Amino acid sequence: MNYRIEKLIDEREVSEGIKSLAESINRDYRGESIRLVCILKGGVFFMTELAKHLSSEVTMDFMSVSSYGAGTESSGVVKIIKDLDESIEGENVLVVEDIVDTGNTLSYLMDLLRDRNPKTIKLCTLLDKPSRRTRDIKADYVAFTIPDKFVVGYGLDYDQKHRNLPYIGVVEFND
Ligand code: 5GP
């Protein structure tokens, strides 16, 4: 299928958005240690950039999940492809995600992680598409709220491609 990518948020805006998010996190945690939990693969670029601006002591862990569902819509039943390496009991967990869309994946994942008795757990996302939400889930930290468009770049893929774009772009299909 033919498509082009239209820039939505340029490289400078992305990096400034992440920096100001980090400032809010620094104010809220005031030096308390943070366990960043990155949801692979989309959250990687965001997490590494965010982590560079955090003043707390930071540790990182990674989780990979796949959402069962027909077509492009996630269903809320999540299969863990790779679980965390370390226990999160007693930790200040900050889940780092690329995008919250329907909220199905995160709603399931946050409940699952909450059951593991972290001291605190919050959700941080690079992008939020609130218009598509079907679950009552709200991220604690959002860098950018975007319209209902399919986006790529800065970790987000289309068919596993374009994750390495330094900006966020909208996929526009040619007819
Ligand atoms: P949810 O369960 O919130 O509907 O789905 C979240 C997941 O769907 C994200 O982690 C991401 O993998 C995928 N997703 C949702 N919207 C987009 C989008 O606009 N672009 C890309 N590349 N992935 C998306």
Short mmCIF file of N, CA and C and ligand atoms in Angstrom, two decimals:
data_model
loop_
_atom_site.label_atom_id
_atom_site.label_comp_id
_atom_site.label_asym_id
_atom_site.label_seq_id
_atom_site.Cartn_x
_atom_site.Cartn_y
_atom_site.Cartn_z
N MET A 1 0.84 -1.20 0.00
CA MET A 1 0.00 0.00 0.00
C MET A 1 0.88 1.25 0.00
N ASN A 2 0.51 2.22 -0.84
CA ASN A 2 1.28 3.46 -0.91
C ASN A 2 0.88 4.42 0.19
N TYR A 3 1.86 4.99 0.82
CA TYR A 3 1.55 5.98 1.85
C TYR A 3 2.70 6.97 1.99
N ARG A 4 2.39 8.09 2.59
CA ARG A 4 3.44 9.04 2.92
C ARG A 4 3.29 9.41 4.40
N ILE A 5 4.35 10.00 4.93
CA ILE A 5 4.32 10.36 6.35
C ILE A 5 4.38 11.88 6.47
N GLU A 6 3.33 12.43 7.07
CA GLU A 6 3.25 13.89 7.27
C GLU A 6 3.68 14.22 8.69
N LYS A 7 4.59 15.16 8.81
CA LYS A 7 5.09 15.53 10.13
C LYS A 7 3.97 16.12 11.00
N LEU A 8 3.84 15.63 12.22
CA LEU A 8 2.83 16.15 13.14
C LEU A 8 3.49 16.93 14.29
N ILE A 9 4.53 16.32 14.88
CA ILE A 9 5.26 16.97 15.97
C ILE A 9 6.74 16.88 15.62
N ASP A 10 7.39 18.02 15.42
CA ASP A 10 8.78 17.94 14.94
C ASP A 10 9.75 17.58 16.08
N GLU A 11 10.98 17.32 15.68
CA GLU A 11 11.99 16.79 16.60
C GLU A 11 12.19 17.69 17.82
N ARG A 12 12.23 19.00 17.56
CA ARG A 12 12.47 19.94 18.65
C ARG A 12 11.30 19.95 19.65
N GLU A 13 10.09 19.96 19.10
CA GLU A 13 8.90 19.93 19.96
C GLU A 13 8.85 18.66 20.81
N VAL A 14 9.21 17.53 20.18
CA VAL A 14 9.18 16.26 20.92
C VAL A 14 10.15 16.35 22.09
N SER A 15 11.36 16.83 21.80
CA SER A 15 12.35 16.83 22.87
C SER A 15 12.00 17.85 23.96
N GLU A 16 11.39 18.98 23.57
CA GLU A 16 10.97 19.94 24.60
C GLU A 16 9.80 19.40 25.43
N GLY A 17 8.89 18.69 24.77
CA GLY A 17 7.75 18.09 25.48
C GLY A 17 8.22 17.08 26.51
N ILE A 18 9.21 16.29 26.14
CA ILE A 18 9.72 15.26 27.06
C ILE A 18 10.45 15.92 28.23
N LYS A 19 11.20 16.98 27.92
CA LYS A 19 11.93 17.68 28.96
C LYS A 19 10.96 18.29 29.99
N SER A 20 9.89 18.88 29.51
CA SER A 20 8.98 19.50 30.47
C SER A 20 8.19 18.45 31.27
N LEU A 21 7.96 17.31 30.66
CA LEU A 21 7.35 16.19 31.40
C LEU A 21 8.28 15.73 32.52
N ALA A 22 9.56 15.64 32.19
CA ALA A 22 10.56 15.23 33.19
C ALA A 22 10.59 16.22 34.36
N GLU A 23 10.41 17.50 34.05
CA GLU A 23 10.41 18.51 35.13
C GLU A 23 9.23 18.28 36.08
N SER A 24 8.06 17.96 35.53
CA SER A 24 6.90 17.65 36.39
C SER A 24 7.18 16.41 37.24
N ILE A 25 7.76 15.42 36.63
CA ILE A 25 8.06 14.17 37.37
C ILE A 25 9.06 14.48 38.48
N ASN A 26 10.07 15.27 38.18
CA ASN A 26 11.07 15.64 39.19
C ASN A 26 10.43 16.36 40.37
N ARG A 27 9.48 17.25 40.07
CA ARG A 27 8.78 17.97 41.15
C ARG A 27 7.96 17.01 42.00
N ASP A 28 7.29 16.06 41.36
CA ASP A 28 6.39 15.15 42.09
C ASP A 28 7.15 14.11 42.92
N TYR A 29 8.24 13.63 42.42
CA TYR A 29 8.96 12.54 43.12
C TYR A 29 10.01 13.07 44.10
N ARG A 30 10.42 14.32 43.91
CA ARG A 30 11.38 14.97 44.82
C ARG A 30 12.50 14.05 45.28
N GLY A 31 13.18 13.45 44.35
CA GLY A 31 14.37 12.67 44.70
C GLY A 31 14.09 11.24 45.13
N GLU A 32 12.81 10.84 45.23
CA GLU A 32 12.51 9.43 45.54
C GLU A 32 12.93 8.57 44.35
N SER A 33 13.42 7.38 44.62
CA SER A 33 13.87 6.53 43.51
C SER A 33 12.68 6.11 42.63
N ILE A 34 12.97 5.91 41.38
CA ILE A 34 11.91 5.53 40.41
C ILE A 34 12.35 4.28 39.64
N ARG A 35 11.43 3.33 39.52
CA ARG A 35 11.65 2.17 38.64
C ARG A 35 10.87 2.44 37.36
N LEU A 36 11.59 2.73 36.30
CA LEU A 36 10.93 2.95 35.01
C LEU A 36 10.62 1.58 34.40
N VAL A 37 9.38 1.37 34.03
CA VAL A 37 8.99 0.12 33.36
C VAL A 37 8.61 0.48 31.93
N CYS A 38 9.48 0.11 31.02
CA CYS A 38 9.27 0.45 29.61
C CYS A 38 8.49 -0.66 28.91
N ILE A 39 7.45 -0.26 28.20
CA ILE A 39 6.69 -1.24 27.42
C ILE A 39 7.29 -1.28 26.01
N LEU A 40 7.86 -2.45 25.70
CA LEU A 40 8.54 -2.64 24.41
C LEU A 40 7.52 -2.79 23.29
N LYS A 41 7.86 -2.47 22.03
CA LYS A 41 9.12 -1.82 21.71
C LYS A 41 8.94 -0.31 21.65
N GLY A 42 7.67 0.10 21.55
CA GLY A 42 7.37 1.51 21.27
C GLY A 42 7.87 2.51 22.31
N GLY A 43 8.00 2.07 23.56
CA GLY A 43 8.35 3.01 24.63
C GLY A 43 9.84 3.30 24.75
N VAL A 44 10.66 2.62 23.95
CA VAL A 44 12.11 2.68 24.16
C VAL A 44 12.71 4.08 23.94
N PHE A 45 12.37 4.68 22.82
CA PHE A 45 12.96 6.00 22.52
C PHE A 45 12.53 7.02 23.57
N PHE A 46 11.28 6.98 23.92
CA PHE A 46 10.71 7.89 24.91
C PHE A 46 11.37 7.69 26.27
N MET A 47 11.49 6.43 26.70
CA MET A 47 12.03 6.18 28.03
C MET A 47 13.48 6.64 28.15
N THR A 48 14.28 6.35 27.16
CA THR A 48 15.70 6.72 27.27
C THR A 48 15.86 8.25 27.29
N GLU A 49 15.06 8.95 26.49
CA GLU A 49 15.14 10.41 26.46
C GLU A 49 14.63 11.00 27.79
N LEU A 50 13.53 10.46 28.28
CA LEU A 50 12.96 10.92 29.55
C LEU A 50 13.95 10.71 30.70
N ALA A 51 14.53 9.51 30.74
CA ALA A 51 15.42 9.13 31.85
C ALA A 51 16.59 10.10 31.98
N LYS A 52 17.06 10.63 30.85
CA LYS A 52 18.22 11.52 30.87
C LYS A 52 17.93 12.81 31.63
N HIS A 53 16.65 13.16 31.75
CA HIS A 53 16.29 14.42 32.40
C HIS A 53 15.73 14.22 33.81
N LEU A 54 15.74 13.00 34.32
CA LEU A 54 15.20 12.75 35.66
C LEU A 54 16.29 12.93 36.72
N SER A 55 15.92 13.57 37.82
CA SER A 55 16.92 13.83 38.85
C SER A 55 16.92 12.75 39.94
N SER A 56 15.88 11.91 39.96
CA SER A 56 15.84 10.81 40.94
C SER A 56 16.83 9.72 40.57
N GLU A 57 17.05 8.82 41.54
CA GLU A 57 17.80 7.61 41.20
C GLU A 57 16.85 6.71 40.40
N VAL A 58 17.30 6.33 39.22
CA VAL A 58 16.42 5.61 38.29
C VAL A 58 16.95 4.21 38.04
N THR A 59 16.04 3.21 38.09
CA THR A 59 16.38 1.89 37.56
C THR A 59 15.37 1.59 36.46
N MET A 60 15.75 0.68 35.56
CA MET A 60 14.89 0.44 34.40
C MET A 60 14.61 -1.05 34.23
N ASP A 61 13.42 -1.35 33.81
CA ASP A 61 13.09 -2.72 33.46
C ASP A 61 12.17 -2.68 32.23
N PHE A 62 12.03 -3.82 31.60
CA PHE A 62 11.33 -3.85 30.31
C PHE A 62 10.29 -4.96 30.30
N MET A 63 9.20 -4.68 29.63
CA MET A 63 8.14 -5.68 29.51
C MET A 63 7.64 -5.65 28.07
N SER A 64 7.35 -6.81 27.54
CA SER A 64 6.81 -6.85 26.19
C SER A 64 5.48 -7.57 26.22
N VAL A 65 4.47 -6.95 25.67
CA VAL A 65 3.13 -7.55 25.71
C VAL A 65 2.53 -7.55 24.31
N SER A 66 1.61 -8.48 24.09
CA SER A 66 0.85 -8.37 22.85
C SER A 66 -0.61 -8.47 23.20
N SER A 67 -1.38 -7.69 22.50
CA SER A 67 -2.79 -7.60 22.82
C SER A 67 -3.56 -8.48 21.85
N TYR A 68 -4.36 -9.37 22.40
CA TYR A 68 -5.21 -10.18 21.53
C TYR A 68 -6.32 -9.30 20.99
N GLY A 69 -6.65 -9.42 19.75
CA GLY A 69 -7.77 -8.64 19.23
C GLY A 69 -7.85 -8.79 17.73
N ALA A 70 -9.05 -8.62 17.22
CA ALA A 70 -9.22 -8.74 15.78
C ALA A 70 -8.84 -7.42 15.13
N GLY A 71 -8.16 -7.48 14.00
CA GLY A 71 -7.83 -6.27 13.24
C GLY A 71 -6.89 -5.35 14.01
N THR A 72 -7.20 -4.08 13.95
CA THR A 72 -6.29 -3.08 14.54
C THR A 72 -6.67 -2.71 15.96
N GLU A 73 -7.78 -3.22 16.43
CA GLU A 73 -8.26 -2.83 17.77
C GLU A 73 -7.79 -3.84 18.81
N SER A 74 -7.22 -3.34 19.91
CA SER A 74 -6.82 -4.25 20.98
C SER A 74 -8.07 -4.65 21.77
N SER A 75 -7.98 -5.82 22.44
CA SER A 75 -9.18 -6.35 23.09
C SER A 75 -9.17 -6.17 24.59
N GLY A 76 -8.00 -5.98 25.17
CA GLY A 76 -7.93 -5.89 26.62
C GLY A 76 -7.41 -7.17 27.24
N VAL A 77 -7.30 -8.24 26.45
CA VAL A 77 -6.67 -9.45 26.96
C VAL A 77 -5.23 -9.43 26.46
N VAL A 78 -4.32 -9.41 27.42
CA VAL A 78 -2.93 -9.16 27.07
C VAL A 78 -2.09 -10.39 27.35
N LYS A 79 -1.25 -10.72 26.40
CA LYS A 79 -0.33 -11.83 26.59
C LYS A 79 1.04 -11.25 26.91
N ILE A 80 1.67 -11.75 27.97
CA ILE A 80 3.02 -11.26 28.31
C ILE A 80 4.05 -12.04 27.50
N ILE A 81 4.74 -11.32 26.64
CA ILE A 81 5.79 -11.94 25.81
C ILE A 81 7.10 -11.96 26.60
N LYS A 82 7.38 -10.86 27.27
CA LYS A 82 8.55 -10.79 28.15
C LYS A 82 8.14 -10.09 29.44
N ASP A 83 8.34 -10.79 30.55
CA ASP A 83 7.98 -10.18 31.84
C ASP A 83 9.16 -9.38 32.38
N LEU A 84 8.90 -8.62 33.45
CA LEU A 84 9.96 -7.85 34.09
C LEU A 84 11.03 -8.80 34.65
N ASP A 85 12.28 -8.31 34.71
CA ASP A 85 13.36 -9.13 35.28
C ASP A 85 13.32 -9.09 36.81
N GLU A 86 12.91 -7.94 37.36
CA GLU A 86 12.99 -7.72 38.81
C GLU A 86 11.60 -7.56 39.42
N SER A 87 11.52 -7.87 40.73
CA SER A 87 10.27 -7.61 41.46
C SER A 87 10.05 -6.10 41.58
N ILE A 88 8.80 -5.68 41.58
CA ILE A 88 8.51 -4.25 41.75
C ILE A 88 7.92 -3.97 43.13
N GLU A 89 7.91 -4.98 44.00
CA GLU A 89 7.34 -4.81 45.33
C GLU A 89 8.06 -3.67 46.07
N GLY A 90 7.28 -2.72 46.58
CA GLY A 90 7.85 -1.61 47.35
C GLY A 90 8.51 -0.52 46.51
N GLU A 91 8.44 -0.63 45.19
CA GLU A 91 9.10 0.35 44.31
C GLU A 91 8.11 1.43 43.86
N ASN A 92 8.66 2.60 43.52
CA ASN A 92 7.86 3.64 42.86
C ASN A 92 7.91 3.38 41.36
N VAL A 93 6.88 2.72 40.86
CA VAL A 93 6.89 2.30 39.46
C VAL A 93 6.29 3.39 38.57
N LEU A 94 7.01 3.70 37.51
CA LEU A 94 6.48 4.60 36.50
C LEU A 94 6.48 3.84 35.17
N VAL A 95 5.28 3.51 34.71
CA VAL A 95 5.14 2.76 33.46
C VAL A 95 5.29 3.75 32.30
N VAL A 96 6.16 3.41 31.36
CA VAL A 96 6.45 4.31 30.25
C VAL A 96 5.96 3.67 28.95
N GLU A 97 4.97 4.33 28.34
CA GLU A 97 4.30 3.77 27.15
C GLU A 97 4.40 4.78 26.00
N ASP A 98 4.33 4.29 24.78
CA ASP A 98 4.38 5.19 23.62
C ASP A 98 3.07 5.94 23.42
N ILE A 99 1.95 5.19 23.50
CA ILE A 99 0.66 5.83 23.19
C ILE A 99 -0.46 5.11 23.94
N VAL A 100 -1.41 5.87 24.45
CA VAL A 100 -2.63 5.28 25.00
C VAL A 100 -3.74 5.59 24.01
N ASP A 101 -4.32 4.52 23.49
CA ASP A 101 -5.34 4.64 22.44
C ASP A 101 -6.69 4.28 23.06
N THR A 102 -7.16 3.05 22.87
CA THR A 102 -8.42 2.65 23.51
C THR A 102 -8.25 2.53 25.02
N GLY A 103 -7.01 2.23 25.44
CA GLY A 103 -6.74 2.05 26.86
C GLY A 103 -6.84 0.59 27.29
N ASN A 104 -7.21 -0.28 26.37
CA ASN A 104 -7.38 -1.71 26.70
C ASN A 104 -6.10 -2.33 27.24
N THR A 105 -5.00 -2.11 26.54
CA THR A 105 -3.73 -2.75 26.92
C THR A 105 -3.28 -2.25 28.30
N LEU A 106 -3.30 -0.94 28.46
CA LEU A 106 -2.80 -0.35 29.70
C LEU A 106 -3.68 -0.65 30.89
N SER A 107 -4.99 -0.71 30.66
CA SER A 107 -5.91 -0.98 31.74
C SER A 107 -5.59 -2.36 32.33
N TYR A 108 -5.37 -3.33 31.47
CA TYR A 108 -5.03 -4.69 31.90
C TYR A 108 -3.67 -4.71 32.59
N LEU A 109 -2.72 -4.05 31.96
CA LEU A 109 -1.34 -4.08 32.44
C LEU A 109 -1.19 -3.38 33.80
N MET A 110 -1.85 -2.25 33.96
CA MET A 110 -1.74 -1.51 35.23
C MET A 110 -2.32 -2.35 36.37
N ASP A 111 -3.45 -3.05 36.12
CA ASP A 111 -4.03 -3.92 37.15
C ASP A 111 -3.07 -5.05 37.52
N LEU A 112 -2.47 -5.62 36.49
CA LEU A 112 -1.54 -6.73 36.70
C LEU A 112 -0.34 -6.28 37.55
N LEU A 113 0.19 -5.10 37.24
CA LEU A 113 1.36 -4.59 37.97
C LEU A 113 0.98 -4.15 39.39
N ARG A 114 -0.22 -3.60 39.53
CA ARG A 114 -0.70 -3.15 40.84
C ARG A 114 -0.78 -4.34 41.81
N ASP A 115 -1.14 -5.51 41.28
CA ASP A 115 -1.24 -6.73 42.11
C ASP A 115 0.11 -7.18 42.65
N ARG A 116 1.19 -6.63 42.11
CA ARG A 116 2.52 -7.03 42.57
C ARG A 116 3.05 -6.13 43.68
N ASN A 117 2.16 -5.34 44.26
CA ASN A 117 2.45 -4.51 45.43
C ASN A 117 3.60 -3.50 45.30
N PRO A 118 3.59 -2.68 44.26
CA PRO A 118 4.55 -1.58 44.23
C PRO A 118 4.18 -0.57 45.32
N LYS A 119 5.14 0.27 45.72
CA LYS A 119 4.82 1.32 46.70
C LYS A 119 3.85 2.32 46.05
N THR A 120 4.20 2.75 44.84
CA THR A 120 3.32 3.61 44.05
C THR A 120 3.40 3.14 42.59
N ILE A 121 2.36 3.44 41.83
CA ILE A 121 2.43 3.13 40.40
C ILE A 121 1.72 4.24 39.61
N LYS A 122 2.42 4.75 38.62
CA LYS A 122 1.86 5.80 37.77
C LYS A 122 2.14 5.47 36.31
N LEU A 123 1.39 6.14 35.45
CA LEU A 123 1.52 5.90 34.01
C LEU A 123 1.95 7.18 33.29
N CYS A 124 2.94 7.00 32.45
CA CYS A 124 3.50 8.12 31.70
C CYS A 124 3.48 7.75 30.21
N THR A 125 2.89 8.60 29.39
CA THR A 125 2.82 8.27 27.97
C THR A 125 3.29 9.45 27.11
N LEU A 126 3.94 9.10 26.01
CA LEU A 126 4.38 10.14 25.09
C LEU A 126 3.16 10.77 24.40
N LEU A 127 2.24 9.90 23.95
CA LEU A 127 1.09 10.38 23.20
C LEU A 127 -0.21 9.85 23.82
N ASP A 128 -1.23 10.66 23.72
CA ASP A 128 -2.54 10.27 24.22
C ASP A 128 -3.57 10.56 23.13
N LYS A 129 -4.40 9.54 22.84
CA LYS A 129 -5.48 9.71 21.86
C LYS A 129 -6.80 9.54 22.60
N PRO A 130 -7.21 10.52 23.39
CA PRO A 130 -8.37 10.34 24.28
C PRO A 130 -9.67 10.09 23.54
N SER A 131 -9.76 10.53 22.28
CA SER A 131 -11.01 10.37 21.55
C SER A 131 -11.36 8.90 21.29
N ARG A 132 -10.38 8.01 21.42
CA ARG A 132 -10.62 6.59 21.11
C ARG A 132 -10.81 5.74 22.37
N ARG A 133 -10.78 6.39 23.53
CA ARG A 133 -10.76 5.62 24.78
C ARG A 133 -12.03 4.83 25.01
N THR A 134 -11.88 3.54 25.36
CA THR A 134 -13.04 2.74 25.75
C THR A 134 -12.96 2.33 27.22
N ARG A 135 -11.77 2.50 27.82
CA ARG A 135 -11.58 2.15 29.25
C ARG A 135 -11.38 3.41 30.06
N ASP A 136 -11.74 3.30 31.32
CA ASP A 136 -11.57 4.44 32.22
C ASP A 136 -10.12 4.46 32.70
N ILE A 137 -9.25 4.91 31.82
CA ILE A 137 -7.84 4.96 32.19
C ILE A 137 -7.28 6.31 31.79
N LYS A 138 -6.55 6.91 32.73
CA LYS A 138 -6.01 8.24 32.49
C LYS A 138 -4.53 8.21 32.85
N ALA A 139 -3.70 8.63 31.92
CA ALA A 139 -2.27 8.66 32.22
C ALA A 139 -1.98 9.80 33.20
N ASP A 140 -1.02 9.57 34.09
CA ASP A 140 -0.63 10.61 35.04
C ASP A 140 0.22 11.68 34.37
N TYR A 141 0.99 11.28 33.38
CA TYR A 141 1.83 12.22 32.64
C TYR A 141 1.66 11.99 31.14
N VAL A 142 1.33 13.05 30.42
CA VAL A 142 1.14 12.96 28.97
C VAL A 142 1.98 14.06 28.32
N ALA A 143 2.83 13.67 27.37
CA ALA A 143 3.63 14.71 26.69
C ALA A 143 2.77 15.43 25.64
N PHE A 144 2.03 14.67 24.83
CA PHE A 144 1.23 15.28 23.76
C PHE A 144 -0.11 14.58 23.61
N THR A 145 -1.17 15.37 23.50
CA THR A 145 -2.48 14.83 23.18
C THR A 145 -2.68 15.01 21.68
N ILE A 146 -3.05 13.93 21.00
CA ILE A 146 -3.15 14.00 19.53
C ILE A 146 -4.55 13.59 19.06
N PRO A 147 -4.90 14.00 17.84
CA PRO A 147 -6.20 13.58 17.28
C PRO A 147 -6.19 12.11 16.87
N ASP A 148 -7.32 11.61 16.44
CA ASP A 148 -7.46 10.21 16.06
C ASP A 148 -6.82 9.95 14.70
N LYS A 149 -5.50 9.86 14.68
CA LYS A 149 -4.72 9.59 13.46
C LYS A 149 -3.74 8.48 13.79
N PHE A 150 -3.36 7.71 12.77
CA PHE A 150 -2.35 6.67 12.99
C PHE A 150 -0.97 7.29 12.83
N VAL A 151 -0.20 7.25 13.91
CA VAL A 151 1.09 7.94 13.91
C VAL A 151 2.27 6.96 14.00
N VAL A 152 3.40 7.43 13.51
CA VAL A 152 4.64 6.64 13.57
C VAL A 152 5.78 7.56 14.02
N GLY A 153 6.89 6.94 14.33
CA GLY A 153 8.10 7.67 14.70
C GLY A 153 8.30 7.70 16.20
N TYR A 154 9.50 8.03 16.61
CA TYR A 154 9.88 8.10 18.02
C TYR A 154 9.46 6.82 18.78
N GLY A 155 9.67 5.69 18.14
CA GLY A 155 9.35 4.40 18.77
C GLY A 155 8.13 3.73 18.17
N LEU A 156 7.23 4.52 17.58
CA LEU A 156 5.99 3.93 17.04
C LEU A 156 6.21 3.44 15.61
N ASP A 157 5.61 2.30 15.31
CA ASP A 157 5.88 1.67 14.01
C ASP A 157 4.64 1.59 13.13
N TYR A 158 4.91 1.38 11.84
CA TYR A 158 3.89 0.87 10.93
C TYR A 158 4.53 -0.35 10.29
N ASP A 159 3.98 -1.53 10.58
CA ASP A 159 4.56 -2.76 10.07
C ASP A 159 6.03 -2.88 10.49
N GLN A 160 6.32 -2.54 11.72
CA GLN A 160 7.66 -2.59 12.33
C GLN A 160 8.64 -1.55 11.77
N LYS A 161 8.16 -0.70 10.87
CA LYS A 161 9.06 0.31 10.29
C LYS A 161 8.80 1.69 10.89
N HIS A 162 9.76 2.56 10.67
CA HIS A 162 9.68 3.99 11.02
C HIS A 162 9.83 4.31 12.51
N ARG A 163 10.17 3.31 13.33
CA ARG A 163 10.35 3.59 14.76
C ARG A 163 11.46 4.61 14.99
N ASN A 164 12.43 4.62 14.09
CA ASN A 164 13.63 5.45 14.28
C ASN A 164 13.47 6.89 13.82
N LEU A 165 12.29 7.26 13.32
CA LEU A 165 12.11 8.67 12.94
C LEU A 165 12.24 9.55 14.19
N PRO A 166 12.96 10.67 14.09
CA PRO A 166 13.15 11.51 15.28
C PRO A 166 11.96 12.42 15.56
N TYR A 167 10.91 12.32 14.75
CA TYR A 167 9.70 13.13 14.94
C TYR A 167 8.48 12.22 14.91
N ILE A 168 7.31 12.80 15.23
CA ILE A 168 6.06 12.03 15.13
C ILE A 168 5.37 12.43 13.83
N GLY A 169 5.01 11.43 13.04
CA GLY A 169 4.35 11.71 11.77
C GLY A 169 3.06 10.93 11.64
N VAL A 170 2.15 11.47 10.82
CA VAL A 170 0.88 10.79 10.55
C VAL A 170 1.02 10.01 9.25
N VAL A 171 0.56 8.76 9.27
CA VAL A 171 0.58 7.94 8.05
C VAL A 171 -0.64 8.32 7.21
N GLU A 172 -0.37 8.83 6.01
CA GLU A 172 -1.45 9.20 5.08
C GLU A 172 -1.41 8.22 3.89
N PHE A 173 -2.48 7.47 3.73
CA PHE A 173 -2.53 6.49 2.66
C PHE A 173 -2.99 7.17 1.36
N ASN A 174 -2.29 6.86 0.25
CA ASN A 174 -2.68 7.39 -1.05
C ASN A 174 -3.74 6.46 -1.64
N ASP A 175 -4.76 7.05 -2.26
CA ASP A 175 -5.74 6.15 -2.86
C ASP A 175 -5.58 6.06 -4.37
P1 5GP B 1 -4.70 0.41 23.25
O1 5GP B 1 -4.80 -0.86 24.00
O2 5GP B 1 -4.59 1.65 24.12
O3 5GP B 1 -5.80 0.55 22.23
O4 5GP B 1 -3.43 0.26 22.31
C1 5GP B 1 -2.19 0.71 22.65
C2 5GP B 1 -1.19 0.18 21.64
O5 5GP B 1 -1.72 0.26 20.29
C3 5GP B 1 0.03 1.07 21.63
O6 5GP B 1 0.98 0.65 22.58
C4 5GP B 1 0.51 0.93 20.21
O7 5GP B 1 1.31 -0.21 20.09
C5 5GP B 1 -0.75 0.71 19.39
N1 5GP B 1 -1.22 1.96 18.77
C6 5GP B 1 -2.33 2.67 19.08
N2 5GP B 1 -2.43 3.78 18.31
C7 5GP B 1 -1.33 3.78 17.51
C8 5GP B 1 -0.85 4.69 16.49
O8 5GP B 1 -1.42 5.74 16.16
N3 5GP B 1 0.32 4.34 15.89
C9 5GP B 1 1.01 3.22 16.21
N4 5GP B 1 2.15 3.00 15.55
N5 5GP B 1 0.59 2.35 17.15
C10 5GP B 1 -0.58 2.63 17.80
#
